[in-house]
PDB file of C-alpha atoms in Angstrom:
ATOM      1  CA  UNK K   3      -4.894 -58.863  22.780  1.00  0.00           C
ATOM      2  CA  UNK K   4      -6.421 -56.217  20.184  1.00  0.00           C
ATOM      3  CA  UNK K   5      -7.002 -52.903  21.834  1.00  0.00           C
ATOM      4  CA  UNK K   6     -10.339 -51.214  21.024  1.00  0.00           C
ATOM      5  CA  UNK K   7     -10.201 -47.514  20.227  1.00  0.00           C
ATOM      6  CA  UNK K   8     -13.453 -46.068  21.309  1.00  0.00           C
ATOM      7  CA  UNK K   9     -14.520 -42.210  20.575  1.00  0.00           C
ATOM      8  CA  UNK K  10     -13.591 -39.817  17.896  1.00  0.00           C
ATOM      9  CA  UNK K  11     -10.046 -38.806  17.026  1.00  0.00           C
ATOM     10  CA  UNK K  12      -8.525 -35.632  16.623  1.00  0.00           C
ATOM     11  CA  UNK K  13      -8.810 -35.687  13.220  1.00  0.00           C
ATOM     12  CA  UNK K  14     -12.678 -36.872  12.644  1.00  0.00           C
ATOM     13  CA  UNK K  15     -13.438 -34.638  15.456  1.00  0.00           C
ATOM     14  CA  UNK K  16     -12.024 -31.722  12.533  1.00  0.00           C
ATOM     15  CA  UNK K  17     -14.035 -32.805   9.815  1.00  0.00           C
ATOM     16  CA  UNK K  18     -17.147 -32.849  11.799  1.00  0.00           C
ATOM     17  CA  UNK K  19     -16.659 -28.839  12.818  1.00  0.00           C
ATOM     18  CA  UNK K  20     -15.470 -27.952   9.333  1.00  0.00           C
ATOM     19  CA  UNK K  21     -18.958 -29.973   8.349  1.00  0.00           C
ATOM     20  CA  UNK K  22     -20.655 -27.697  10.430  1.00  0.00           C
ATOM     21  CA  UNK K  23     -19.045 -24.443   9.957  1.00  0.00           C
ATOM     22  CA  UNK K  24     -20.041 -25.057   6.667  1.00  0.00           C
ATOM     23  CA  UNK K  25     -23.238 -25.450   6.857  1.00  0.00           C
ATOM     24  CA  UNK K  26     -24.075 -22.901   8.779  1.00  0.00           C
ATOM     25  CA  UNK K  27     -21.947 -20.564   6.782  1.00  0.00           C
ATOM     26  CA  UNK K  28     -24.801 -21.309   3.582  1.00  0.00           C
ATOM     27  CA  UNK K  29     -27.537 -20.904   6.044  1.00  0.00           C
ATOM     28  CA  UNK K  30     -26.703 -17.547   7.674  1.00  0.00           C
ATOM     29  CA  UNK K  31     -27.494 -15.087   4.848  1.00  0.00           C
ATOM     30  CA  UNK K  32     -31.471 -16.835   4.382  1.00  0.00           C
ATOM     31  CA  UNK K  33     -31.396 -17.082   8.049  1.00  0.00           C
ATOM     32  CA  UNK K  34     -30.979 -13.217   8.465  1.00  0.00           C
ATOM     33  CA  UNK K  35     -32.990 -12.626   5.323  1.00  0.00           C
ATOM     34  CA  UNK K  36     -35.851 -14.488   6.756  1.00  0.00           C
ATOM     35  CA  UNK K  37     -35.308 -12.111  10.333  1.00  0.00           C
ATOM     36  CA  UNK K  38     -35.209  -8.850   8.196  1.00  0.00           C
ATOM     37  CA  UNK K  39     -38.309 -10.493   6.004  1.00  0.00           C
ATOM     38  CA  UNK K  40     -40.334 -11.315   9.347  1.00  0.00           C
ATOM     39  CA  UNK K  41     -39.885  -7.513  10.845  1.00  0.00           C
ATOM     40  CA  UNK K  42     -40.916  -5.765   8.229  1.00  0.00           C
ATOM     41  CA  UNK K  43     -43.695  -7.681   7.714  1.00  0.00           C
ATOM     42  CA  UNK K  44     -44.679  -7.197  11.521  1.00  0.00           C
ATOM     43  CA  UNK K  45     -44.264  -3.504  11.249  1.00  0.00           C
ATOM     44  CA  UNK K  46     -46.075  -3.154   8.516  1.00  0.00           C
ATOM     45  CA  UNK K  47     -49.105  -5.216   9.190  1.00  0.00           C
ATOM     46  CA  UNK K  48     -48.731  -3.178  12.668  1.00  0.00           C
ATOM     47  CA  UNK K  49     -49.236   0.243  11.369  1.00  0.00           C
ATOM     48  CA  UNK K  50     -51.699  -1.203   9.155  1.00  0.00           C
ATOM     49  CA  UNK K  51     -53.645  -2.386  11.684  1.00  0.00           C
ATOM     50  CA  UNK K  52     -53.560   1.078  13.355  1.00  0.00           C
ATOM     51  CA  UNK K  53     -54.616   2.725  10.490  1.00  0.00           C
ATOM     52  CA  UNK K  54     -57.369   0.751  10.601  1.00  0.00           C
ATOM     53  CA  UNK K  55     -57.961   1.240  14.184  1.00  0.00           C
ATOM     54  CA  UNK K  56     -57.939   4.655  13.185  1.00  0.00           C
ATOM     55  CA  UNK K  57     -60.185   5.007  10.608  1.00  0.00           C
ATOM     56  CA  UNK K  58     -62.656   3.105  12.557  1.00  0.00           C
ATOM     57  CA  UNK K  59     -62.626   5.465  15.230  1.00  0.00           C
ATOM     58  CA  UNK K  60     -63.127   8.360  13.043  1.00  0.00           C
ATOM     59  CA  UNK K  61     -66.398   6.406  11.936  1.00  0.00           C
ATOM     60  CA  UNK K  62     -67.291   6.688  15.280  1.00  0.00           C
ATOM     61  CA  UNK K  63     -66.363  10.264  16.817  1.00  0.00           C
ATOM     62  CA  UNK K  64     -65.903  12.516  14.121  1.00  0.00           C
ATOM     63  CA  UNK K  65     -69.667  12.867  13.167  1.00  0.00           C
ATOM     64  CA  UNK K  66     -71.271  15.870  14.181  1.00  0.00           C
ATOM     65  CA  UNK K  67     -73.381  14.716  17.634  1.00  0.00           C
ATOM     66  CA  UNK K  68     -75.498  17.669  16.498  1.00  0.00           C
ATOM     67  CA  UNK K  69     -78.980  16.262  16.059  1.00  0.00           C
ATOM     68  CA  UNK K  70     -78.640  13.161  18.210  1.00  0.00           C
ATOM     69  CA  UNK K  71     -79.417  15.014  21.558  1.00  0.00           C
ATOM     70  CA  UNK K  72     -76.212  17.574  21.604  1.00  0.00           C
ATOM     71  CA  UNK K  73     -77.010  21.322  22.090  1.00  0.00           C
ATOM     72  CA  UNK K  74     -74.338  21.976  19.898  1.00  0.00           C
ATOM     73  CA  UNK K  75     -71.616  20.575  17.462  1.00  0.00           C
ATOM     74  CA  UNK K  76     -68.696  18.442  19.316  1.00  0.00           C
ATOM     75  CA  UNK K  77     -66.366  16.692  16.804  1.00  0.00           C
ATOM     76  CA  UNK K  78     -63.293  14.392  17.976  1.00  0.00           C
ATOM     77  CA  UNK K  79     -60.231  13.537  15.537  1.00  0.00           C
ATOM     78  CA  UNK K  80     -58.041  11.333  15.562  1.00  0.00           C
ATOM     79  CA  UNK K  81     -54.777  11.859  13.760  1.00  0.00           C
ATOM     80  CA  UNK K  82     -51.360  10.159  12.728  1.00  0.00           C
ATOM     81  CA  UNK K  83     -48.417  11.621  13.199  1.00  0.00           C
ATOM     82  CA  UNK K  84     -45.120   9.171  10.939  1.00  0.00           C
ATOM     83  CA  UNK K  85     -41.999   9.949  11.784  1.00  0.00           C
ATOM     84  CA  UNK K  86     -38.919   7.945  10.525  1.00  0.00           C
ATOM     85  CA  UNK K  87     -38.842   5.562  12.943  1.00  0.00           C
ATOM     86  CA  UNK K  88     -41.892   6.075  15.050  1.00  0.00           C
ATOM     87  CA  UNK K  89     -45.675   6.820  14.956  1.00  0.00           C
ATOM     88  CA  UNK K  90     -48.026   8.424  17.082  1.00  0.00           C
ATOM     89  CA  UNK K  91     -51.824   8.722  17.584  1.00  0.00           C
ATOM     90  CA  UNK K  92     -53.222  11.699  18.576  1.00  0.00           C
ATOM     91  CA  UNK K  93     -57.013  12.954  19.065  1.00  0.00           C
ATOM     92  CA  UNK K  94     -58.213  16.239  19.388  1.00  0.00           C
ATOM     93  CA  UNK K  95     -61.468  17.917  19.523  1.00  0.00           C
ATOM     94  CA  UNK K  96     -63.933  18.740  22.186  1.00  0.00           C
ATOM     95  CA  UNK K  97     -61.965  20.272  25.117  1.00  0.00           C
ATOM     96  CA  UNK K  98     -58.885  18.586  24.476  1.00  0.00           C
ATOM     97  CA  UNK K  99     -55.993  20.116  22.681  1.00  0.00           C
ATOM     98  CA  UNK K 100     -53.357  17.490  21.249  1.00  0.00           C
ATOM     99  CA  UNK K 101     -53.496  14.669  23.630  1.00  0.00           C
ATOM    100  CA  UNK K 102     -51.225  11.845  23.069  1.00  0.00           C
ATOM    101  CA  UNK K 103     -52.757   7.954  23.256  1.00  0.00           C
ATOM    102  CA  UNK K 104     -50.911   6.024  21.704  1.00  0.00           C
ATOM    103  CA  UNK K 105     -47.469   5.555  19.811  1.00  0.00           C
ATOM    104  CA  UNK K 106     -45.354   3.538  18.631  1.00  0.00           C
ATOM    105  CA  UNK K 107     -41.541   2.738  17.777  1.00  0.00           C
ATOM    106  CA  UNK K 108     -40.358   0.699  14.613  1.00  0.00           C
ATOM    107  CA  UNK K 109     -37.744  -2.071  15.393  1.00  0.00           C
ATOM    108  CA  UNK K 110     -34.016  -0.524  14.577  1.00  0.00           C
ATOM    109  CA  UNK K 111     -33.560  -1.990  11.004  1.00  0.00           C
ATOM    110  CA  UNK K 112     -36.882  -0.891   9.959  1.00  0.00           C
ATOM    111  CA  UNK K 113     -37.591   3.051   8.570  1.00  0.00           C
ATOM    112  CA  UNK K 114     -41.209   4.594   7.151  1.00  0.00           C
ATOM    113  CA  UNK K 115     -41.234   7.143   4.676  1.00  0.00           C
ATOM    114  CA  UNK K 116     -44.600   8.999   3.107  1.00  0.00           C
ATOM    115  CA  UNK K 117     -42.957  10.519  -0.466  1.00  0.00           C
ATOM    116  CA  UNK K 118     -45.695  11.757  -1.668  1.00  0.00           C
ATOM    117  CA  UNK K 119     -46.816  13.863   1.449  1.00  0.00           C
ATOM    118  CA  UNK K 120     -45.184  16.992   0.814  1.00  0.00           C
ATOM    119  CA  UNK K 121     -43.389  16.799   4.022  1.00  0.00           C
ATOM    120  CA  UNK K 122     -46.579  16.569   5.812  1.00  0.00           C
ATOM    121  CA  UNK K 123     -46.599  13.547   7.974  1.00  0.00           C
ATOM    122  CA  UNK K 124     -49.665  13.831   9.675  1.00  0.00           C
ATOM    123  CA  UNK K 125     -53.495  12.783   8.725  1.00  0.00           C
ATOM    124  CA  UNK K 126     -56.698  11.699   9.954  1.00  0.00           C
ATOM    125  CA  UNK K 127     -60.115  10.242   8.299  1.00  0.00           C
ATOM    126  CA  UNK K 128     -63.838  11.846   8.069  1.00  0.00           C
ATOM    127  CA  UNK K 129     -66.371   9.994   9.867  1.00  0.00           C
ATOM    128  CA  UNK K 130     -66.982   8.290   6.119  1.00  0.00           C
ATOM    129  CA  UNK K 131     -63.849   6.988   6.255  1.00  0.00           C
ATOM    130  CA  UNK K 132     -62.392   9.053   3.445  1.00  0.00           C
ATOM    131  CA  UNK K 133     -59.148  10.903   4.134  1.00  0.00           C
ATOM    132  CA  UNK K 134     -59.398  14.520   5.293  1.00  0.00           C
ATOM    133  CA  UNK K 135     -58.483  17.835   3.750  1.00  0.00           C
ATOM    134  CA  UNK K 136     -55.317  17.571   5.626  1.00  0.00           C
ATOM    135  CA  UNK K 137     -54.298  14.064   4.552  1.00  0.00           C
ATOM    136  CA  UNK K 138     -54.105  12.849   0.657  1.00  0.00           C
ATOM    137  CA  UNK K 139     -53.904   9.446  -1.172  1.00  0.00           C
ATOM    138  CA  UNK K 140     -50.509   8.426  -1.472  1.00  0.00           C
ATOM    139  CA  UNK K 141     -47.680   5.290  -0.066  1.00  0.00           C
ATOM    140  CA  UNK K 142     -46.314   4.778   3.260  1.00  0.00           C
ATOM    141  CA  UNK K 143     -43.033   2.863   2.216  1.00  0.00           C
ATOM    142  CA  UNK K 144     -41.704   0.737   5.031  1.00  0.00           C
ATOM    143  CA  UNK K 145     -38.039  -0.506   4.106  1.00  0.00           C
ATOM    144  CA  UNK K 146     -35.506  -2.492   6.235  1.00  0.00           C
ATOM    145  CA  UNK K 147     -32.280   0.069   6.382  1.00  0.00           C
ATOM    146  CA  UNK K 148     -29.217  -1.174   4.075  1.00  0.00           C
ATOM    147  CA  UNK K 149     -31.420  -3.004   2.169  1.00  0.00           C
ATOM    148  CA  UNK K 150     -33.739  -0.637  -0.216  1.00  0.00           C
ATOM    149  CA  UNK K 151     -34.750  -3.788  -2.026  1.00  0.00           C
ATOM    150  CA  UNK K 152     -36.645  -4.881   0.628  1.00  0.00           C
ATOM    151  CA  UNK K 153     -40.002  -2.789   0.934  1.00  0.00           C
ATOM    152  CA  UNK K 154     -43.776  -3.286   1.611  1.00  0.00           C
ATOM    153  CA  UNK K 155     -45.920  -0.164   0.369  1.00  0.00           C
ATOM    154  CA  UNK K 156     -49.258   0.419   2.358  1.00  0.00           C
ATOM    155  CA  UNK K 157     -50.943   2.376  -0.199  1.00  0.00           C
ATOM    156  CA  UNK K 158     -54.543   4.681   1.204  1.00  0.00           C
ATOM    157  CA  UNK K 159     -56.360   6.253  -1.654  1.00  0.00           C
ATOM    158  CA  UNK K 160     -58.523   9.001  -1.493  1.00  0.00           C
ATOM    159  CA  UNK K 161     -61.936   7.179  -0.038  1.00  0.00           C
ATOM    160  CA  UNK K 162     -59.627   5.733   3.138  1.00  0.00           C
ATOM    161  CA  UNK K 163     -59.150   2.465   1.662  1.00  0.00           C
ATOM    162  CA  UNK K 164     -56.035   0.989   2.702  1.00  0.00           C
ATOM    163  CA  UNK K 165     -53.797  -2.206   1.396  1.00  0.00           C
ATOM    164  CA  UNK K 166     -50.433  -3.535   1.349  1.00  0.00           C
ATOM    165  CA  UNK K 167     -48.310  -4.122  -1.616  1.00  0.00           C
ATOM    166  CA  UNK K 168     -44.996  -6.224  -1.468  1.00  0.00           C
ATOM    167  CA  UNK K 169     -42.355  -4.748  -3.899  1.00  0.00           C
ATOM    168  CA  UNK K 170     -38.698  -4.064  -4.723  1.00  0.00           C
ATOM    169  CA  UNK K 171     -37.408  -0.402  -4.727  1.00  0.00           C
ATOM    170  CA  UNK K 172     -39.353   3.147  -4.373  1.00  0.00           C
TER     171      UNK K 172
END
């Protein structure tokens, strides 16, 4: 009587883990560039969105309510404060002095930069959505650490308008 040998041997058993060790050996690097890809696009579509939450509340509260029923002028700003690795929103105005609302930390691989600032990190809008004295047009370059080649650019010209651009390095 023949004996059936059911299952894998040793041997097939091998070439099935060296298969696979090889194939996931080509996927890893697209597999963490897609990862790095995918957080700096959140982040930057983040802050964008902020920005934008921003400048719409400057639409709304830094007007002058002189005129519309206010014995006298009250305006509210709202400011952004980018750090390295973090942002945060502030408003002041009225009777409050800096008071913090919001903020906001960038995943680990990700870091912001504003070059063209002048080492001044923080702006707000007018209530026409332009930028104010204290802010200027310019680039907020997001940038996955290790990898400069990796970037998105959220560029704000001088009437507030904001948009992102996808590009290699600074």
């Amino acid at each position: 009587m023949e004996r059936r040998i059911s299952g894998f041997i040793l041997a097939e058993l091998m070439v099935v883990i060296m298969i696979l060790g090889i194939l996931s050996a080509m996927a890893a690097p697209s597999v963490l560039r897609f990862y790095r890809q995918a957080a700096l696009e959140y982040e930057t579509e983040h802050l964008l969105a902020d920005l934008r939450r921003i400048r719409s509340m400057s639409r709304q509260c830094n007007e002058p309510a002189y005129g519309y029923g206010q014995n006298s002028v009250w305006i509210q700003k709202v400011f952004i404060n980018l750090n390295a690795d973090s942002y945060d929103i502030w408003a002041k105005g009225g009777t409050l002095k800096y008071s913090k609302r919001f903020s906001h930390k960038l995943m680990p691989m990700i870091k912001m930069s504003w070059p063209n600032a002048g080492g001044d990190s923080e702006f707000s809008f007018r209530w026409n959505s332009g930028l104010t004295s204290k802010g200027m047009m310019g680039t907020i370059v997001l940038m996955v650490r290790g990898h400069p080649e990796e970037q998105r650019w959220i560029r704000i010209n001088r009437s507030g308008r904001l948009r992102i651009e996808r590009g290699g390095k600074w």
